[in-house]
Amino acid sequence: MITMKNVSKIYENGAVALDHVNVNIGKGEFVFIVGASGAGKSTFIKMLLREELPTSGELEVNGHDVVHMEHSEVPYLRRELGVIFQDYRLLPDKTVFENVAFAMQVIEAPRRFMQRSVDAVLDIVGLREKYRCFPSQLSGGEQQRVAIARAIVNDPAIVIADEPTGNLDPETSWDIMDIFQRINQAGTTIVMATHDKTIVDTMQRRVIAIEHGQIVRDQAQGVYGYEV
């Protein structure tokens, strides 16, 4: 699903974000990306979305050669990815239903599938009854549930989450992680950057630790490994 071979990223100011990174993530894996702020986690995530390109090395995501693909091919790559951020990034003037349906409109999905697909993912995240609400009427945890529904409505091969519980209280964070686990159990690959030590230590999934742009630890049933 995801392969990095000797991937490096050096910015114009000389800062080394990634330094000869080698990673293989298979179908159906659940992987935590951990490390201190500035370690290279965000660059790692942006590479997968082709928001950043490597300075050198090879990168393949779900069968796409990310480094050499044409600019016109990028939207097709991103259609196969579901992306969730810490700050939700919902459209404030659209309802819950409209926010989720928007992801289908972007890829020009047939309208006859929209109602059924949106209802199905709102059931998964437990928000079917709030489909008419606007983001301002929801709690932070509910807004993140909408963001997850939007990310999975097009049945992506890979879900990429960047600090998805960073703004949530512990109880709500576990509710969100339960949703991620169910998505993963259904076969979706999940790559999640996080600083949440309790979640990583409790779940004991694969952990990739990045320090100073290098992978220093890759454990099948790992722990966070840093003091917080």
mmCIF file of C-alpha atoms in Angstrom:
data_model
loop_
_atom_site.group_PDB
_atom_site.id
_atom_site.type_symbol
_atom_site.label_atom_id
_atom_site.label_comp_id
_atom_site.label_asym_id
_atom_site.label_seq_id
_atom_site.Cartn_x
_atom_site.Cartn_y
_atom_site.Cartn_z
ATOM 1 C CA MET A 1 0.000 0.000 0.000
ATOM 2 C CA ILE A 2 2.738 2.473 0.993
ATOM 3 C CA THR A 3 6.422 2.108 0.154
ATOM 4 C CA MET A 4 9.189 4.614 0.801
ATOM 5 C CA LYS A 5 12.699 3.818 -0.433
ATOM 6 C CA ASN A 6 15.537 6.084 0.690
ATOM 7 C CA VAL A 7 13.188 9.060 0.865
ATOM 8 C CA SER A 8 14.772 12.339 1.883
ATOM 9 C CA LYS A 9 13.301 15.830 2.086
ATOM 10 C CA ILE A 10 15.540 18.854 2.389
ATOM 11 C CA TYR A 11 13.901 22.273 2.356
ATOM 12 C CA GLU A 12 15.352 25.329 0.634
ATOM 13 C CA ASN A 13 16.639 26.699 3.945
ATOM 14 C CA GLY A 14 18.695 23.519 4.396
ATOM 15 C CA ALA A 15 16.414 21.955 7.023
ATOM 16 C CA VAL A 16 16.348 18.159 6.747
ATOM 17 C CA ALA A 17 12.790 16.945 7.349
ATOM 18 C CA LEU A 18 13.312 13.316 6.302
ATOM 19 C CA ASP A 19 16.641 11.541 5.935
ATOM 20 C CA HIS A 20 16.810 8.287 3.909
ATOM 21 C CA VAL A 21 13.526 6.873 5.186
ATOM 22 C CA ASN A 22 12.546 3.310 4.263
ATOM 23 C CA VAL A 23 9.015 2.135 5.101
ATOM 24 C CA ASN A 24 6.597 -0.543 3.947
ATOM 25 C CA ILE A 25 2.985 -0.419 5.120
ATOM 26 C CA GLY A 26 0.733 -3.242 3.961
ATOM 27 C CA LYS A 27 -2.974 -3.458 3.269
ATOM 28 C CA GLY A 28 -5.114 -3.466 6.392
ATOM 29 C CA GLU A 29 -2.384 -2.282 8.782
ATOM 30 C CA PHE A 30 -2.979 0.240 11.560
ATOM 31 C CA VAL A 31 0.174 2.310 12.039
ATOM 32 C CA PHE A 32 0.949 5.088 14.518
ATOM 33 C CA ILE A 33 3.566 7.672 13.513
ATOM 34 C CA VAL A 34 5.117 9.172 16.654
ATOM 35 C CA GLY A 35 7.883 11.587 17.542
ATOM 36 C CA ALA A 36 8.513 15.032 18.969
ATOM 37 C CA SER A 37 7.289 18.181 17.240
ATOM 38 C CA GLY A 38 9.590 18.930 14.334
ATOM 39 C CA ALA A 39 10.774 15.329 14.051
ATOM 40 C CA GLY A 40 9.390 14.905 10.519
ATOM 41 C CA LYS A 41 5.909 13.438 11.126
ATOM 42 C CA SER A 42 4.054 16.180 9.266
ATOM 43 C CA THR A 43 6.379 15.925 6.278
ATOM 44 C CA PHE A 44 5.867 12.155 6.277
ATOM 45 C CA ILE A 45 2.080 12.667 6.148
ATOM 46 C CA LYS A 46 2.273 15.381 3.492
ATOM 47 C CA MET A 47 4.369 13.092 1.291
ATOM 48 C CA LEU A 48 1.575 10.521 1.256
ATOM 49 C CA LEU A 49 -0.886 13.190 0.087
ATOM 50 C CA ARG A 50 1.629 14.597 -2.413
ATOM 51 C CA GLU A 51 1.503 17.964 -0.693
ATOM 52 C CA GLU A 52 5.279 17.629 -0.495
ATOM 53 C CA LEU A 53 7.615 15.792 -2.856
ATOM 54 C CA PRO A 54 10.818 14.024 -1.805
ATOM 55 C CA THR A 55 14.110 15.649 -2.622
ATOM 56 C CA SER A 56 15.304 12.134 -3.425
ATOM 57 C CA GLY A 57 14.091 8.561 -3.161
ATOM 58 C CA GLU A 58 11.050 6.572 -4.284
ATOM 59 C CA LEU A 59 7.493 6.776 -2.959
ATOM 60 C CA GLU A 60 4.540 4.605 -3.928
ATOM 61 C CA VAL A 61 1.056 4.984 -2.459
ATOM 62 C CA ASN A 62 -1.655 2.472 -3.374
ATOM 63 C CA GLY A 63 0.075 1.619 -6.627
ATOM 64 C CA HIS A 64 0.792 5.221 -7.636
ATOM 65 C CA ASP A 65 4.336 6.440 -8.297
ATOM 66 C CA VAL A 66 3.932 9.637 -6.299
ATOM 67 C CA VAL A 67 7.282 11.135 -7.318
ATOM 68 C CA HIS A 68 6.867 10.859 -11.070
ATOM 69 C CA MET A 69 3.111 11.127 -11.524
ATOM 70 C CA GLU A 70 1.702 13.916 -13.659
ATOM 71 C CA HIS A 71 0.014 16.833 -11.918
ATOM 72 C CA SER A 72 -3.274 15.798 -13.561
ATOM 73 C CA GLU A 73 -3.042 12.403 -11.819
ATOM 74 C CA VAL A 74 -2.863 13.830 -8.296
ATOM 75 C CA PRO A 75 -6.651 14.149 -7.809
ATOM 76 C CA TYR A 76 -7.038 10.459 -8.651
ATOM 77 C CA LEU A 77 -4.490 9.547 -5.971
ATOM 78 C CA ARG A 78 -6.269 11.685 -3.396
ATOM 79 C CA ARG A 79 -9.623 10.132 -4.215
ATOM 80 C CA GLU A 80 -8.225 6.862 -2.880
ATOM 81 C CA LEU A 81 -7.239 8.478 0.425
ATOM 82 C CA GLY A 82 -9.367 9.625 3.340
ATOM 83 C CA VAL A 83 -7.776 12.456 5.316
ATOM 84 C CA ILE A 84 -8.638 13.607 8.836
ATOM 85 C CA PHE A 85 -7.080 16.590 10.615
ATOM 86 C CA GLN A 86 -6.888 17.819 14.196
ATOM 87 C CA ASP A 87 -8.964 20.937 13.400
ATOM 88 C CA TYR A 88 -11.828 19.093 11.618
ATOM 89 C CA ARG A 89 -11.920 21.467 8.596
ATOM 90 C CA LEU A 90 -15.666 21.305 8.178
ATOM 91 C CA LEU A 91 -17.585 23.783 6.019
ATOM 92 C CA PRO A 92 -19.380 26.014 8.576
ATOM 93 C CA ASP A 93 -22.278 26.952 6.307
ATOM 94 C CA LYS A 94 -23.166 23.344 5.451
ATOM 95 C CA THR A 95 -25.051 20.789 7.523
ATOM 96 C CA VAL A 96 -23.594 17.492 8.704
ATOM 97 C CA PHE A 97 -25.201 15.739 5.729
ATOM 98 C CA GLU A 98 -23.932 18.377 3.285
ATOM 99 C CA ASN A 99 -20.388 18.276 4.689
ATOM 100 C CA VAL A 100 -20.188 14.531 4.152
ATOM 101 C CA ALA A 101 -21.986 14.603 0.798
ATOM 102 C CA PHE A 102 -19.575 17.281 -0.410
ATOM 103 C CA ALA A 103 -16.796 14.680 -0.528
ATOM 104 C CA MET A 104 -18.915 12.684 -2.967
ATOM 105 C CA GLN A 105 -19.783 15.741 -5.036
ATOM 106 C CA VAL A 106 -16.103 16.552 -5.463
ATOM 107 C CA ILE A 107 -15.475 13.221 -7.203
ATOM 108 C CA GLU A 108 -18.748 13.537 -9.141
ATOM 109 C CA ALA A 109 -20.258 10.417 -7.618
ATOM 110 C CA PRO A 110 -23.738 9.542 -8.936
ATOM 111 C CA ARG A 111 -26.400 11.364 -6.944
ATOM 112 C CA ARG A 112 -28.465 8.193 -6.574
ATOM 113 C CA PHE A 113 -25.722 6.764 -4.328
ATOM 114 C CA MET A 114 -25.280 9.885 -2.228
ATOM 115 C CA GLN A 115 -28.172 9.582 0.240
ATOM 116 C CA ARG A 116 -27.510 5.900 0.939
ATOM 117 C CA SER A 117 -23.729 6.330 1.282
ATOM 118 C CA VAL A 118 -23.937 9.366 3.562
ATOM 119 C CA ASP A 119 -26.567 7.711 5.766
ATOM 120 C CA ALA A 120 -24.370 4.610 6.045
ATOM 121 C CA VAL A 121 -21.256 6.456 7.227
ATOM 122 C CA LEU A 122 -23.256 8.663 9.594
ATOM 123 C CA ASP A 123 -24.518 5.424 11.148
ATOM 124 C CA ILE A 124 -20.919 4.242 11.542
ATOM 125 C CA VAL A 125 -19.915 7.408 13.424
ATOM 126 C CA GLY A 126 -23.198 7.589 15.367
ATOM 127 C CA LEU A 127 -24.507 10.885 13.986
ATOM 128 C CA ARG A 128 -27.459 9.886 11.805
ATOM 129 C CA GLU A 129 -29.867 11.864 13.995
ATOM 130 C CA LYS A 130 -27.814 15.069 13.658
ATOM 131 C CA TYR A 131 -27.613 15.180 9.881
ATOM 132 C CA ARG A 132 -29.398 18.550 9.756
ATOM 133 C CA CYS A 133 -27.126 20.231 12.316
ATOM 134 C CA PHE A 134 -24.421 22.744 11.432
ATOM 135 C CA PRO A 135 -20.860 22.375 12.782
ATOM 136 C CA SER A 136 -21.408 25.213 15.278
ATOM 137 C CA GLN A 137 -24.176 23.143 16.886
ATOM 138 C CA LEU A 138 -21.879 20.179 17.519
ATOM 139 C CA SER A 139 -19.291 19.370 20.174
ATOM 140 C CA GLY A 140 -15.645 18.931 19.185
ATOM 141 C CA GLY A 141 -15.996 15.163 19.293
ATOM 142 C CA GLU A 142 -19.087 15.284 17.091
ATOM 143 C CA GLN A 143 -17.313 17.535 14.601
ATOM 144 C CA GLN A 144 -14.454 15.048 14.414
ATOM 145 C CA ARG A 145 -16.978 12.265 13.806
ATOM 146 C CA VAL A 146 -18.318 14.249 10.851
ATOM 147 C CA ALA A 147 -14.761 14.661 9.571
ATOM 148 C CA ILE A 148 -14.259 10.895 9.795
ATOM 149 C CA ALA A 149 -17.544 10.245 7.983
ATOM 150 C CA ARG A 150 -16.485 12.640 5.235
ATOM 151 C CA ALA A 151 -13.109 10.885 4.956
ATOM 152 C CA ILE A 152 -14.573 7.385 4.585
ATOM 153 C CA VAL A 153 -17.723 8.048 2.533
ATOM 154 C CA ASN A 154 -15.911 7.268 -0.729
ATOM 155 C CA ASP A 155 -14.520 3.998 0.676
ATOM 156 C CA PRO A 156 -10.829 4.978 0.561
ATOM 157 C CA ALA A 157 -8.078 2.379 0.478
ATOM 158 C CA ILE A 158 -6.069 4.320 3.068
ATOM 159 C CA VAL A 159 -7.155 6.683 5.854
ATOM 160 C CA ILE A 160 -4.526 9.209 6.924
ATOM 161 C CA ALA A 161 -5.143 10.959 10.229
ATOM 162 C CA ASP A 162 -3.006 13.837 11.521
ATOM 163 C CA GLU A 163 -3.468 14.266 15.300
ATOM 164 C CA PRO A 164 -7.196 13.409 15.114
ATOM 165 C CA THR A 165 -7.643 13.412 18.903
ATOM 166 C CA GLY A 166 -5.419 16.399 19.605
ATOM 167 C CA ASN A 167 -8.301 18.744 20.516
ATOM 168 C CA LEU A 168 -10.442 16.202 22.349
ATOM 169 C CA ASP A 169 -10.806 15.106 25.969
ATOM 170 C CA PRO A 170 -9.695 11.561 26.860
ATOM 171 C CA GLU A 171 -13.171 9.980 26.897
ATOM 172 C CA THR A 172 -14.094 11.485 23.534
ATOM 173 C CA SER A 173 -10.707 10.474 22.146
ATOM 174 C CA TRP A 174 -11.450 6.831 22.946
ATOM 175 C CA ASP A 175 -14.833 7.108 21.241
ATOM 176 C CA ILE A 176 -13.047 8.372 18.129
ATOM 177 C CA MET A 177 -10.430 5.618 18.327
ATOM 178 C CA ASP A 178 -13.189 3.021 18.536
ATOM 179 C CA ILE A 179 -14.456 4.295 15.182
ATOM 180 C CA PHE A 180 -10.968 4.069 13.701
ATOM 181 C CA GLN A 181 -10.634 0.495 14.947
ATOM 182 C CA ARG A 182 -13.918 -0.493 13.315
ATOM 183 C CA ILE A 183 -12.849 1.121 10.037
ATOM 184 C CA ASN A 184 -9.575 -0.787 10.218
ATOM 185 C CA GLN A 185 -11.310 -4.087 11.024
ATOM 186 C CA ALA A 186 -13.339 -3.602 7.829
ATOM 187 C CA GLY A 187 -10.047 -3.698 5.886
ATOM 188 C CA THR A 188 -9.010 -0.054 5.540
ATOM 189 C CA THR A 189 -5.341 0.799 6.091
ATOM 190 C CA ILE A 190 -4.872 3.524 8.710
ATOM 191 C CA VAL A 191 -1.814 5.735 9.176
ATOM 192 C CA MET A 192 -2.114 8.058 12.166
ATOM 193 C CA ALA A 193 0.295 10.687 13.446
ATOM 194 C CA THR A 194 -0.284 11.270 17.150
ATOM 195 C CA HIS A 195 1.148 12.564 20.416
ATOM 196 C CA ASP A 196 -1.367 10.625 22.497
ATOM 197 C CA LYS A 197 0.780 8.306 24.624
ATOM 198 C CA THR A 198 -2.145 6.620 26.381
ATOM 199 C CA ILE A 199 -3.835 5.624 23.138
ATOM 200 C CA VAL A 200 -0.644 4.300 21.533
ATOM 201 C CA ASP A 201 0.419 2.360 24.644
ATOM 202 C CA THR A 202 -3.036 0.853 25.158
ATOM 203 C CA MET A 203 -3.757 -0.178 21.576
ATOM 204 C CA GLN A 204 -0.315 -1.706 20.904
ATOM 205 C CA ARG A 205 -0.472 -1.420 17.133
ATOM 206 C CA ARG A 206 2.508 -0.928 14.856
ATOM 207 C CA VAL A 207 4.506 2.147 15.872
ATOM 208 C CA ILE A 208 6.968 4.019 13.660
ATOM 209 C CA ALA A 209 9.018 6.569 15.606
ATOM 210 C CA ILE A 210 10.712 9.434 13.774
ATOM 211 C CA GLU A 211 13.531 11.526 15.248
ATOM 212 C CA HIS A 212 15.424 14.207 13.338
ATOM 213 C CA GLY A 213 13.960 12.946 10.095
ATOM 214 C CA GLN A 214 15.020 9.325 10.585
ATOM 215 C CA ILE A 215 13.084 6.232 11.598
ATOM 216 C CA VAL A 216 14.584 5.161 14.898
ATOM 217 C CA ARG A 217 12.012 2.531 15.847
ATOM 218 C CA ASP A 218 9.520 0.334 13.979
ATOM 219 C CA GLN A 219 7.658 -2.047 16.284
ATOM 220 C CA ALA A 220 4.839 -4.421 15.371
ATOM 221 C CA GLN A 221 3.161 -3.999 18.772
ATOM 222 C CA GLY A 222 4.767 -0.809 19.891
ATOM 223 C CA VAL A 223 4.468 1.830 22.566
ATOM 224 C CA TYR A 224 4.744 5.595 22.417
ATOM 225 C CA GLY A 225 8.196 5.605 23.969
ATOM 226 C CA TYR A 226 8.420 9.282 24.925
ATOM 227 C CA GLU A 227 7.630 11.186 28.105
ATOM 228 C CA VAL A 228 4.721 13.606 27.853
#
